[in-house]
């Protein structure tokens, strides 16, 4: 089934063709023939640049993915080149290797090597319980068959959230229970600095957004899941930077320990360059492995939504936010009000589509072009925990929110998609407390289906819309509880998904404003709508699949009936929302363009109301702008923020 709320297909293609011709004639178009095709296919673009710039005898740290298993033959080859193995992962099919730059091409030419990337540097991206609906669902009442009514507190109790960041201040009161027991159950350092506290200040702030307690300021700055367990995995150093290998080591550790600590959620308020296609990116592959094993991974979209002159930028989603199995989160500016009627997508929040790509043997780029982010959440000028003597506040004292003079009770301002991401991570913890057998894909579907589409923003800016915890919890309570059980394997496409015959009313009222749910899910290059998304079981809600695997892509889109029921309406255009359920709104761009190889969305072509940079992931000299945190001066204003690198 197709949603045809868009201009005729022929007119769309003619318009896009004229745009391509305009760029061709004004800028010229040429494609350099690839050198050493096999190596070009297996060695990422930025690694090739590092090789070219390396001094004689220079060494490079790389992440090598074998085509199958690591072999003694590969070990022998590396030993002959003077290479050193830095990290062997227990669960990930990759190794971190230090080797001479001159030896990388030889390694890439081997048939038993799948892909090689550099060990890239990573950066952090930088009243909420009321506006998200968390306060509305905090107390849950239920009545037994005997008529006995019980009340429980929905606070994420027992659920483990792994925070991959700059560490957590262990003494901050936000992380203690009312009886004085710390909820930080694990502390691990992967940076080599030998510490797990938070000298930078980012991780403490992020962790308290997801799971900060109510002991400070009479609960004014309570996190979304204030009784969840925290697993502190430090991957960013004292200056807020790290390496991809640090992240991979932490994700590998989670695979080994997720059952022991009941790690159900991973929060990644950080990212690195999204260069190669998600199918080749080792960070994306590690995330996929965790999601397939039942762990929800929430990732920041990035803070590159505009350039230095304030123009909108498209195509700036970072890794692992470009991984389709992750829940990728953009930022909303709430202007400090509980009402959602004034909420806007923050101008710095990175927009889709994802522009990571693969390059074939002829040098042609094939872009992923996924619709991202999946949703947005409050992340602008938010107040959460302040780590003791952290670098951010030391350099910018104005970030201190003035809540307390006690070091273990101080709070600070920060803004960015980093702050929005743990809001969604905390939300996932509440859903798992309500229904522990929810799969990662089911959680993602519930959060998107119940989100609020913000008027005036297209799906490449907000995904399904702003997170709505009242609706998400109400829906999660109705979803069948055997999705992760043995009998769950026997559930067929089209079987009832809910424990009731009628779906819930698809609207929510927060702070006096009633809004419609999105009632739609993002499927890679398109989206689907209709109540069968929640009334009937879809195979794509299970493990080992993506939500988008239920869609056949070719000339247009069609439902794969073996994985998704036929009563779902697939869209054929990205819409700019009018605030109603998707697909209401105005045509923005056809989904056919996203499903192609990116030629129609080539570099520099004007895309609606902004500029698509295409593969312009490296800005200027390769420095990521705005990925550390939003500038201190801007964070003190009540309006939207300007991002800068620090």
PDB file of C-alpha atoms in Angstrom, residues 113-394:
ATOM      1  CA  UNK A 113      40.558  -9.069   4.825  1.00  0.00           C
ATOM      2  CA  UNK A 114      37.081  -7.532   4.754  1.00  0.00           C
ATOM      3  CA  UNK A 115      37.647  -3.872   5.679  1.00  0.00           C
ATOM      4  CA  UNK A 116      40.226  -1.595   7.344  1.00  0.00           C
ATOM      5  CA  UNK A 117      39.493   1.665   9.130  1.00  0.00           C
ATOM      6  CA  UNK A 118      41.623   4.002  11.247  1.00  0.00           C
ATOM      7  CA  UNK A 119      41.249   4.034  15.008  1.00  0.00           C
ATOM      8  CA  UNK A 120      39.382   7.326  14.872  1.00  0.00           C
ATOM      9  CA  UNK A 121      39.152   9.903  17.583  1.00  0.00           C
ATOM     10  CA  UNK A 122      35.781  10.202  19.323  1.00  0.00           C
ATOM     11  CA  UNK A 123      34.115  13.216  20.914  1.00  0.00           C
ATOM     12  CA  UNK A 124      31.202  13.851  23.274  1.00  0.00           C
ATOM     13  CA  UNK A 125      28.263  15.808  21.779  1.00  0.00           C
ATOM     14  CA  UNK A 126      27.038  18.282  24.536  1.00  0.00           C
ATOM     15  CA  UNK A 127      11.572  20.467  34.330  1.00  0.00           C
ATOM     16  CA  UNK A 128      12.461  17.398  31.814  1.00  0.00           C
ATOM     17  CA  UNK A 129      10.492  14.706  33.661  1.00  0.00           C
ATOM     18  CA  UNK A 130       7.363  16.844  33.397  1.00  0.00           C
ATOM     19  CA  UNK A 131       7.595  17.752  29.711  1.00  0.00           C
ATOM     20  CA  UNK A 132       8.503  14.194  28.636  1.00  0.00           C
ATOM     21  CA  UNK A 133       5.560  12.693  30.496  1.00  0.00           C
ATOM     22  CA  UNK A 134       7.771  10.802  32.966  1.00  0.00           C
ATOM     23  CA  UNK A 135       6.069  12.403  35.989  1.00  0.00           C
ATOM     24  CA  UNK A 136       2.674  11.294  34.689  1.00  0.00           C
ATOM     25  CA  UNK A 137       3.666   7.615  34.664  1.00  0.00           C
ATOM     26  CA  UNK A 138       5.816   7.528  37.803  1.00  0.00           C
ATOM     27  CA  UNK A 139       3.085   5.910  39.942  1.00  0.00           C
ATOM     28  CA  UNK A 140       1.411   2.887  38.362  1.00  0.00           C
ATOM     29  CA  UNK A 141      -1.710   1.280  39.808  1.00  0.00           C
ATOM     30  CA  UNK A 142      -3.047  -2.175  38.982  1.00  0.00           C
ATOM     31  CA  UNK A 143      -5.999  -4.238  40.150  1.00  0.00           C
ATOM     32  CA  UNK A 144      -5.807  -8.011  40.538  1.00  0.00           C
ATOM     33  CA  UNK A 145      -8.553 -10.487  39.675  1.00  0.00           C
ATOM     34  CA  UNK A 146      -9.447 -10.475  43.363  1.00  0.00           C
ATOM     35  CA  UNK A 147     -10.017  -6.726  43.240  1.00  0.00           C
ATOM     36  CA  UNK A 148      -6.875  -5.844  45.165  1.00  0.00           C
ATOM     37  CA  UNK A 149      -5.294  -2.560  43.996  1.00  0.00           C
ATOM     38  CA  UNK A 150      -1.542  -2.091  44.245  1.00  0.00           C
ATOM     39  CA  UNK A 151       0.675   0.888  43.463  1.00  0.00           C
ATOM     40  CA  UNK A 152       4.216   0.633  42.132  1.00  0.00           C
ATOM     41  CA  UNK A 153       6.803   3.273  41.315  1.00  0.00           C
ATOM     42  CA  UNK A 154       8.038   3.323  37.732  1.00  0.00           C
ATOM     43  CA  UNK A 155      11.678   4.327  38.169  1.00  0.00           C
ATOM     44  CA  UNK A 156      13.782   1.802  36.216  1.00  0.00           C
ATOM     45  CA  UNK A 157      14.489  -0.351  39.281  1.00  0.00           C
ATOM     46  CA  UNK A 158      16.714  -3.321  38.476  1.00  0.00           C
ATOM     47  CA  UNK A 159      17.454  -2.249  34.898  1.00  0.00           C
ATOM     48  CA  UNK A 160      21.114  -1.710  34.046  1.00  0.00           C
ATOM     49  CA  UNK A 161      22.115   1.264  31.887  1.00  0.00           C
ATOM     50  CA  UNK A 162      25.689   1.270  30.598  1.00  0.00           C
ATOM     51  CA  UNK A 163      26.976   4.826  30.122  1.00  0.00           C
ATOM     52  CA  UNK A 164      29.915   5.034  27.698  1.00  0.00           C
ATOM     53  CA  UNK A 165      31.322   8.472  28.382  1.00  0.00           C
ATOM     54  CA  UNK A 166      33.953  10.442  30.322  1.00  0.00           C
ATOM     55  CA  UNK A 167      33.258   8.701  33.621  1.00  0.00           C
ATOM     56  CA  UNK A 168      30.886   9.342  36.525  1.00  0.00           C
ATOM     57  CA  UNK A 169      31.616  11.248  39.740  1.00  0.00           C
ATOM     58  CA  UNK A 170      31.103   8.493  42.342  1.00  0.00           C
ATOM     59  CA  UNK A 171      30.435  10.942  45.172  1.00  0.00           C
ATOM     60  CA  UNK A 172      27.619  12.909  43.569  1.00  0.00           C
ATOM     61  CA  UNK A 173      24.380  12.470  45.486  1.00  0.00           C
ATOM     62  CA  UNK A 174      22.431  12.022  42.255  1.00  0.00           C
ATOM     63  CA  UNK A 175      23.695   8.443  42.111  1.00  0.00           C
ATOM     64  CA  UNK A 176      22.767   7.309  45.629  1.00  0.00           C
ATOM     65  CA  UNK A 177      19.599   5.643  46.859  1.00  0.00           C
ATOM     66  CA  UNK A 178      17.653   7.157  49.711  1.00  0.00           C
ATOM     67  CA  UNK A 179      19.418   4.708  52.036  1.00  0.00           C
ATOM     68  CA  UNK A 180      22.837   6.009  50.963  1.00  0.00           C
ATOM     69  CA  UNK A 181      23.804   3.129  48.650  1.00  0.00           C
ATOM     70  CA  UNK A 182      25.435   3.964  45.337  1.00  0.00           C
ATOM     71  CA  UNK A 183      23.594   2.809  42.206  1.00  0.00           C
ATOM     72  CA  UNK A 184      26.858   2.741  40.234  1.00  0.00           C
ATOM     73  CA  UNK A 185      27.459  -1.013  40.260  1.00  0.00           C
ATOM     74  CA  UNK A 186      30.455  -1.166  37.882  1.00  0.00           C
ATOM     75  CA  UNK A 187      33.361   1.180  37.120  1.00  0.00           C
ATOM     76  CA  UNK A 188      35.679   0.344  34.221  1.00  0.00           C
ATOM     77  CA  UNK A 189      38.248   2.506  32.445  1.00  0.00           C
ATOM     78  CA  UNK A 190      39.085   1.894  28.783  1.00  0.00           C
ATOM     79  CA  UNK A 191      41.139   5.040  28.153  1.00  0.00           C
ATOM     80  CA  UNK A 192      44.380   3.924  29.801  1.00  0.00           C
ATOM     81  CA  UNK A 193      44.292   6.829  32.257  1.00  0.00           C
ATOM     82  CA  UNK A 194      43.558   4.480  35.151  1.00  0.00           C
ATOM     83  CA  UNK A 195      40.594   6.349  36.617  1.00  0.00           C
ATOM     84  CA  UNK A 196      36.797   6.082  36.435  1.00  0.00           C
ATOM     85  CA  UNK A 197      35.727   9.430  37.904  1.00  0.00           C
ATOM     86  CA  UNK A 198      34.816  12.322  35.614  1.00  0.00           C
ATOM     87  CA  UNK A 199      37.501  15.022  35.290  1.00  0.00           C
ATOM     88  CA  UNK A 200      35.913  16.255  32.051  1.00  0.00           C
ATOM     89  CA  UNK A 201      32.335  16.606  33.348  1.00  0.00           C
ATOM     90  CA  UNK A 202      30.303  15.227  30.456  1.00  0.00           C
ATOM     91  CA  UNK A 203      29.589  11.689  31.658  1.00  0.00           C
ATOM     92  CA  UNK A 204      28.247  12.682  35.072  1.00  0.00           C
ATOM     93  CA  UNK A 205      25.807  15.077  33.444  1.00  0.00           C
ATOM     94  CA  UNK A 206      24.675  12.417  30.951  1.00  0.00           C
ATOM     95  CA  UNK A 207      24.321   9.667  33.577  1.00  0.00           C
ATOM     96  CA  UNK A 208      22.138  11.827  35.808  1.00  0.00           C
ATOM     97  CA  UNK A 209      19.833  12.669  32.889  1.00  0.00           C
ATOM     98  CA  UNK A 210      19.168   8.968  32.414  1.00  0.00           C
ATOM     99  CA  UNK A 211      19.145   7.878  36.045  1.00  0.00           C
ATOM    100  CA  UNK A 212      19.770  10.748  38.458  1.00  0.00           C
ATOM    101  CA  UNK A 213      18.029  10.482  41.827  1.00  0.00           C
ATOM    102  CA  UNK A 214      15.684  12.903  43.563  1.00  0.00           C
ATOM    103  CA  UNK A 215      17.866  13.824  46.548  1.00  0.00           C
ATOM    104  CA  UNK A 216      18.776  17.291  45.268  1.00  0.00           C
ATOM    105  CA  UNK A 217      16.622  20.443  45.290  1.00  0.00           C
ATOM    106  CA  UNK A 218      13.548  18.486  46.408  1.00  0.00           C
ATOM    107  CA  UNK A 219      13.664  16.334  43.293  1.00  0.00           C
ATOM    108  CA  UNK A 220      13.711  19.218  40.804  1.00  0.00           C
ATOM    109  CA  UNK A 221      16.442  17.554  38.747  1.00  0.00           C
ATOM    110  CA  UNK A 222      15.383  13.916  38.912  1.00  0.00           C
ATOM    111  CA  UNK A 223      16.467  11.748  35.982  1.00  0.00           C
ATOM    112  CA  UNK A 224      14.081   9.747  33.829  1.00  0.00           C
ATOM    113  CA  UNK A 225      14.823   6.382  35.518  1.00  0.00           C
ATOM    114  CA  UNK A 226      16.055   7.442  38.990  1.00  0.00           C
ATOM    115  CA  UNK A 227      16.395   3.946  40.433  1.00  0.00           C
ATOM    116  CA  UNK A 228      18.144   2.237  37.520  1.00  0.00           C
ATOM    117  CA  UNK A 229      21.579   0.669  37.978  1.00  0.00           C
ATOM    118  CA  UNK A 230      24.471   2.486  36.319  1.00  0.00           C
ATOM    119  CA  UNK A 231      27.405   0.780  34.644  1.00  0.00           C
ATOM    120  CA  UNK A 232      30.161   3.367  34.307  1.00  0.00           C
ATOM    121  CA  UNK A 233      32.353   2.569  31.289  1.00  0.00           C
ATOM    122  CA  UNK A 234      34.868   5.371  30.811  1.00  0.00           C
ATOM    123  CA  UNK A 235      35.854   5.771  27.138  1.00  0.00           C
ATOM    124  CA  UNK A 236      36.640   9.509  27.011  1.00  0.00           C
ATOM    125  CA  UNK A 237      39.790  10.953  28.548  1.00  0.00           C
ATOM    126  CA  UNK A 238      40.168  13.971  30.816  1.00  0.00           C
ATOM    127  CA  UNK A 239      40.018  16.305  27.806  1.00  0.00           C
ATOM    128  CA  UNK A 240      36.807  14.718  26.479  1.00  0.00           C
ATOM    129  CA  UNK A 241      38.376  12.793  23.602  1.00  0.00           C
ATOM    130  CA  UNK A 242      38.886   9.095  22.993  1.00  0.00           C
ATOM    131  CA  UNK A 243      39.417   6.474  20.306  1.00  0.00           C
ATOM    132  CA  UNK A 244      37.154   4.103  18.423  1.00  0.00           C
ATOM    133  CA  UNK A 245      39.121   1.232  19.929  1.00  0.00           C
ATOM    134  CA  UNK A 246      38.132   2.424  23.414  1.00  0.00           C
ATOM    135  CA  UNK A 247      34.470   2.273  22.414  1.00  0.00           C
ATOM    136  CA  UNK A 248      34.885  -1.162  20.845  1.00  0.00           C
ATOM    137  CA  UNK A 249      36.575  -2.462  23.979  1.00  0.00           C
ATOM    138  CA  UNK A 250      33.690  -1.203  26.112  1.00  0.00           C
ATOM    139  CA  UNK A 251      31.073  -2.728  23.808  1.00  0.00           C
ATOM    140  CA  UNK A 252      32.994  -5.994  23.816  1.00  0.00           C
ATOM    141  CA  UNK A 253      33.015  -5.893  27.642  1.00  0.00           C
ATOM    142  CA  UNK A 254      29.246  -5.406  27.655  1.00  0.00           C
ATOM    143  CA  UNK A 255      28.762  -8.555  25.551  1.00  0.00           C
ATOM    144  CA  UNK A 256      30.592 -10.543  28.222  1.00  0.00           C
ATOM    145  CA  UNK A 257      28.901  -8.959  31.239  1.00  0.00           C
ATOM    146  CA  UNK A 258      25.392  -7.957  30.152  1.00  0.00           C
ATOM    147  CA  UNK A 259      23.715 -10.876  31.920  1.00  0.00           C
ATOM    148  CA  UNK A 260      25.703 -10.478  35.143  1.00  0.00           C
ATOM    149  CA  UNK A 261      24.674  -6.834  35.580  1.00  0.00           C
ATOM    150  CA  UNK A 262      21.364  -6.978  33.672  1.00  0.00           C
ATOM    151  CA  UNK A 263      22.632  -4.441  31.151  1.00  0.00           C
ATOM    152  CA  UNK A 264      19.591  -3.819  28.981  1.00  0.00           C
ATOM    153  CA  UNK A 265      20.506  -0.368  27.652  1.00  0.00           C
ATOM    154  CA  UNK A 266      23.662   1.311  26.355  1.00  0.00           C
ATOM    155  CA  UNK A 267      23.880   5.106  26.188  1.00  0.00           C
ATOM    156  CA  UNK A 268      26.369   6.609  23.708  1.00  0.00           C
ATOM    157  CA  UNK A 269      26.260  10.409  23.935  1.00  0.00           C
ATOM    158  CA  UNK A 270      29.276  10.610  21.673  1.00  0.00           C
ATOM    159  CA  UNK A 271      30.357   9.677  18.194  1.00  0.00           C
ATOM    160  CA  UNK A 272      32.939   9.674  15.497  1.00  0.00           C
ATOM    161  CA  UNK A 273      33.076  10.277  11.754  1.00  0.00           C
ATOM    162  CA  UNK A 274      30.471   8.348   9.770  1.00  0.00           C
ATOM    163  CA  UNK A 275      32.652   7.621   6.759  1.00  0.00           C
ATOM    164  CA  UNK A 276      32.122   4.077   5.515  1.00  0.00           C
ATOM    165  CA  UNK A 277      28.728   2.402   5.114  1.00  0.00           C
ATOM    166  CA  UNK A 278      27.243   1.045   8.320  1.00  0.00           C
ATOM    167  CA  UNK A 279      27.815  -2.468   7.005  1.00  0.00           C
ATOM    168  CA  UNK A 280      31.582  -1.827   7.084  1.00  0.00           C
ATOM    169  CA  UNK A 281      31.880   0.478  10.103  1.00  0.00           C
ATOM    170  CA  UNK A 282      33.293  -1.581  13.025  1.00  0.00           C
ATOM    171  CA  UNK A 283      31.486   0.596  15.560  1.00  0.00           C
ATOM    172  CA  UNK A 284      28.141   0.075  13.823  1.00  0.00           C
ATOM    173  CA  UNK A 285      28.794  -3.661  13.562  1.00  0.00           C
ATOM    174  CA  UNK A 286      29.502  -3.841  17.309  1.00  0.00           C
ATOM    175  CA  UNK A 287      26.269  -1.965  18.043  1.00  0.00           C
ATOM    176  CA  UNK A 288      24.325  -4.326  15.769  1.00  0.00           C
ATOM    177  CA  UNK A 289      25.757  -7.311  17.600  1.00  0.00           C
ATOM    178  CA  UNK A 290      24.559  -5.928  20.937  1.00  0.00           C
ATOM    179  CA  UNK A 291      21.084  -5.101  19.640  1.00  0.00           C
ATOM    180  CA  UNK A 292      20.764  -8.586  18.146  1.00  0.00           C
ATOM    181  CA  UNK A 293      21.598 -10.001  21.577  1.00  0.00           C
ATOM    182  CA  UNK A 294      18.786  -8.025  23.226  1.00  0.00           C
ATOM    183  CA  UNK A 295      20.468  -4.781  24.335  1.00  0.00           C
ATOM    184  CA  UNK A 296      18.947  -1.399  23.442  1.00  0.00           C
ATOM    185  CA  UNK A 297      21.596   1.003  22.095  1.00  0.00           C
ATOM    186  CA  UNK A 298      20.797   4.727  22.127  1.00  0.00           C
ATOM    187  CA  UNK A 299      23.133   7.066  20.211  1.00  0.00           C
ATOM    188  CA  UNK A 300      23.423  10.824  19.762  1.00  0.00           C
ATOM    189  CA  UNK A 301      22.773  12.221  16.289  1.00  0.00           C
ATOM    190  CA  UNK A 302      25.486  14.890  16.578  1.00  0.00           C
ATOM    191  CA  UNK A 303      25.544  18.677  16.761  1.00  0.00           C
ATOM    192  CA  UNK A 304      26.244  19.611  13.135  1.00  0.00           C
ATOM    193  CA  UNK A 305      22.811  20.826  12.104  1.00  0.00           C
ATOM    194  CA  UNK A 306      24.029  24.196  10.856  1.00  0.00           C
ATOM    195  CA  UNK A 307      27.154  25.820   9.494  1.00  0.00           C
ATOM    196  CA  UNK A 308      29.052  28.876  10.747  1.00  0.00           C
ATOM    197  CA  UNK A 309      26.631  31.249   9.017  1.00  0.00           C
ATOM    198  CA  UNK A 310      23.535  29.563  10.470  1.00  0.00           C
ATOM    199  CA  UNK A 311      22.431  27.712   7.327  1.00  0.00           C
ATOM    200  CA  UNK A 312      20.764  24.330   7.828  1.00  0.00           C
ATOM    201  CA  UNK A 313      22.941  21.334   7.036  1.00  0.00           C
ATOM    202  CA  UNK A 314      21.637  17.928   6.035  1.00  0.00           C
ATOM    203  CA  UNK A 315      23.524  14.646   6.001  1.00  0.00           C
ATOM    204  CA  UNK A 316      25.599  15.110   9.174  1.00  0.00           C
ATOM    205  CA  UNK A 317      24.617  12.121  11.335  1.00  0.00           C
ATOM    206  CA  UNK A 318      27.635  10.598  13.095  1.00  0.00           C
ATOM    207  CA  UNK A 319      28.643   7.022  13.852  1.00  0.00           C
ATOM    208  CA  UNK A 320      27.181   4.986  15.505  1.00  0.00           C
ATOM    209  CA  UNK A 321      24.061   7.115  15.017  1.00  0.00           C
ATOM    210  CA  UNK A 322      24.100   6.008  11.369  1.00  0.00           C
ATOM    211  CA  UNK A 323      23.543   2.388  12.420  1.00  0.00           C
ATOM    212  CA  UNK A 324      19.917   1.418  11.618  1.00  0.00           C
ATOM    213  CA  UNK A 325      19.496  -0.811  14.693  1.00  0.00           C
ATOM    214  CA  UNK A 326      20.443   2.011  17.090  1.00  0.00           C
ATOM    215  CA  UNK A 327      17.914   4.516  18.414  1.00  0.00           C
ATOM    216  CA  UNK A 328      19.388   7.775  17.135  1.00  0.00           C
ATOM    217  CA  UNK A 329      18.350  10.895  19.030  1.00  0.00           C
ATOM    218  CA  UNK A 330      18.264  14.555  18.053  1.00  0.00           C
ATOM    219  CA  UNK A 331      17.756  17.529  20.394  1.00  0.00           C
ATOM    220  CA  UNK A 332      14.720  19.669  21.176  1.00  0.00           C
ATOM    221  CA  UNK A 333      14.686  23.139  22.681  1.00  0.00           C
ATOM    222  CA  UNK A 334      11.823  23.273  25.207  1.00  0.00           C
ATOM    223  CA  UNK A 335      12.532  26.904  26.220  1.00  0.00           C
ATOM    224  CA  UNK A 336      12.305  25.734  29.822  1.00  0.00           C
ATOM    225  CA  UNK A 337       8.535  25.181  29.772  1.00  0.00           C
ATOM    226  CA  UNK A 338       6.549  22.051  30.587  1.00  0.00           C
ATOM    227  CA  UNK A 339       4.159  22.704  27.707  1.00  0.00           C
ATOM    228  CA  UNK A 340       5.220  21.155  24.419  1.00  0.00           C
ATOM    229  CA  UNK A 341       3.412  23.703  22.253  1.00  0.00           C
ATOM    230  CA  UNK A 342       6.563  25.852  22.005  1.00  0.00           C
ATOM    231  CA  UNK A 343       9.047  23.000  21.499  1.00  0.00           C
ATOM    232  CA  UNK A 344      11.332  23.220  18.448  1.00  0.00           C
ATOM    233  CA  UNK A 345      14.105  21.085  17.018  1.00  0.00           C
ATOM    234  CA  UNK A 346      17.384  22.676  18.105  1.00  0.00           C
ATOM    235  CA  UNK A 347      19.119  24.264  15.130  1.00  0.00           C
ATOM    236  CA  UNK A 348      22.421  22.506  15.924  1.00  0.00           C
ATOM    237  CA  UNK A 349      20.839  19.026  16.030  1.00  0.00           C
ATOM    238  CA  UNK A 350      22.264  16.934  13.175  1.00  0.00           C
ATOM    239  CA  UNK A 351      19.898  16.060  10.354  1.00  0.00           C
ATOM    240  CA  UNK A 352      19.715  13.069   8.059  1.00  0.00           C
ATOM    241  CA  UNK A 353      19.930  11.359   5.752  1.00  0.00           C
ATOM    242  CA  UNK A 354      22.999   9.371   6.743  1.00  0.00           C
ATOM    243  CA  UNK A 355      25.761   9.925   4.196  1.00  0.00           C
ATOM    244  CA  UNK A 356      28.113   7.114   5.096  1.00  0.00           C
ATOM    245  CA  UNK A 357      28.900   5.120   1.972  1.00  0.00           C
ATOM    246  CA  UNK A 358      30.731   2.283   0.317  1.00  0.00           C
ATOM    247  CA  UNK A 359      32.868   2.670  -2.804  1.00  0.00           C
ATOM    248  CA  UNK A 360      32.829   0.023  -5.504  1.00  0.00           C
ATOM    249  CA  UNK A 361      35.784  -1.063  -7.635  1.00  0.00           C
ATOM    250  CA  UNK A 362      34.991   1.661 -10.193  1.00  0.00           C
ATOM    251  CA  UNK A 363      35.137   4.381  -7.552  1.00  0.00           C
ATOM    252  CA  UNK A 364      31.368   4.978  -7.474  1.00  0.00           C
ATOM    253  CA  UNK A 365      29.977   5.865  -4.062  1.00  0.00           C
ATOM    254  CA  UNK A 366      26.872   4.109  -2.741  1.00  0.00           C
ATOM    255  CA  UNK A 367      25.331   6.120   0.090  1.00  0.00           C
ATOM    256  CA  UNK A 368      23.351   4.619   2.974  1.00  0.00           C
ATOM    257  CA  UNK A 369      20.840   7.513   2.942  1.00  0.00           C
ATOM    258  CA  UNK A 370      18.911   6.319   6.005  1.00  0.00           C
ATOM    259  CA  UNK A 371      16.227   8.474   7.567  1.00  0.00           C
ATOM    260  CA  UNK A 372      17.759   9.621  10.853  1.00  0.00           C
ATOM    261  CA  UNK A 373      17.396  10.647  13.655  1.00  0.00           C
ATOM    262  CA  UNK A 374      14.687   8.239  14.811  1.00  0.00           C
ATOM    263  CA  UNK A 375      13.277  10.712  17.339  1.00  0.00           C
ATOM    264  CA  UNK A 376      14.122  13.854  19.299  1.00  0.00           C
ATOM    265  CA  UNK A 377      14.120  14.705  23.011  1.00  0.00           C
ATOM    266  CA  UNK A 378      14.747  17.673  25.288  1.00  0.00           C
ATOM    267  CA  UNK A 379      18.447  18.549  25.184  1.00  0.00           C
ATOM    268  CA  UNK A 380      18.775  22.318  25.236  1.00  0.00           C
ATOM    269  CA  UNK A 381      20.119  24.132  28.301  1.00  0.00           C
ATOM    270  CA  UNK A 382      19.215  21.254  30.574  1.00  0.00           C
ATOM    271  CA  UNK A 383      20.337  21.011  34.217  1.00  0.00           C
ATOM    272  CA  UNK A 384      21.831  17.756  35.476  1.00  0.00           C
ATOM    273  CA  UNK A 385      24.650  16.687  37.795  1.00  0.00           C
ATOM    274  CA  UNK A 386      28.009  18.507  37.879  1.00  0.00           C
ATOM    275  CA  UNK A 387      31.136  16.427  38.477  1.00  0.00           C
ATOM    276  CA  UNK A 388      33.543  17.716  41.089  1.00  0.00           C
ATOM    277  CA  UNK A 389      36.196  20.125  39.676  1.00  0.00           C
ATOM    278  CA  UNK A 390      35.433  19.157  36.074  1.00  0.00           C
ATOM    279  CA  UNK A 391      37.187  20.723  33.091  1.00  0.00           C
ATOM    280  CA  UNK A 392      34.038  22.120  31.475  1.00  0.00           C
ATOM    281  CA  UNK A 393      33.050  24.207  34.482  1.00  0.00           C
ATOM    282  CA  UNK A 394      36.661  25.089  35.285  1.00  0.00           C
TER     283      UNK A 394
END
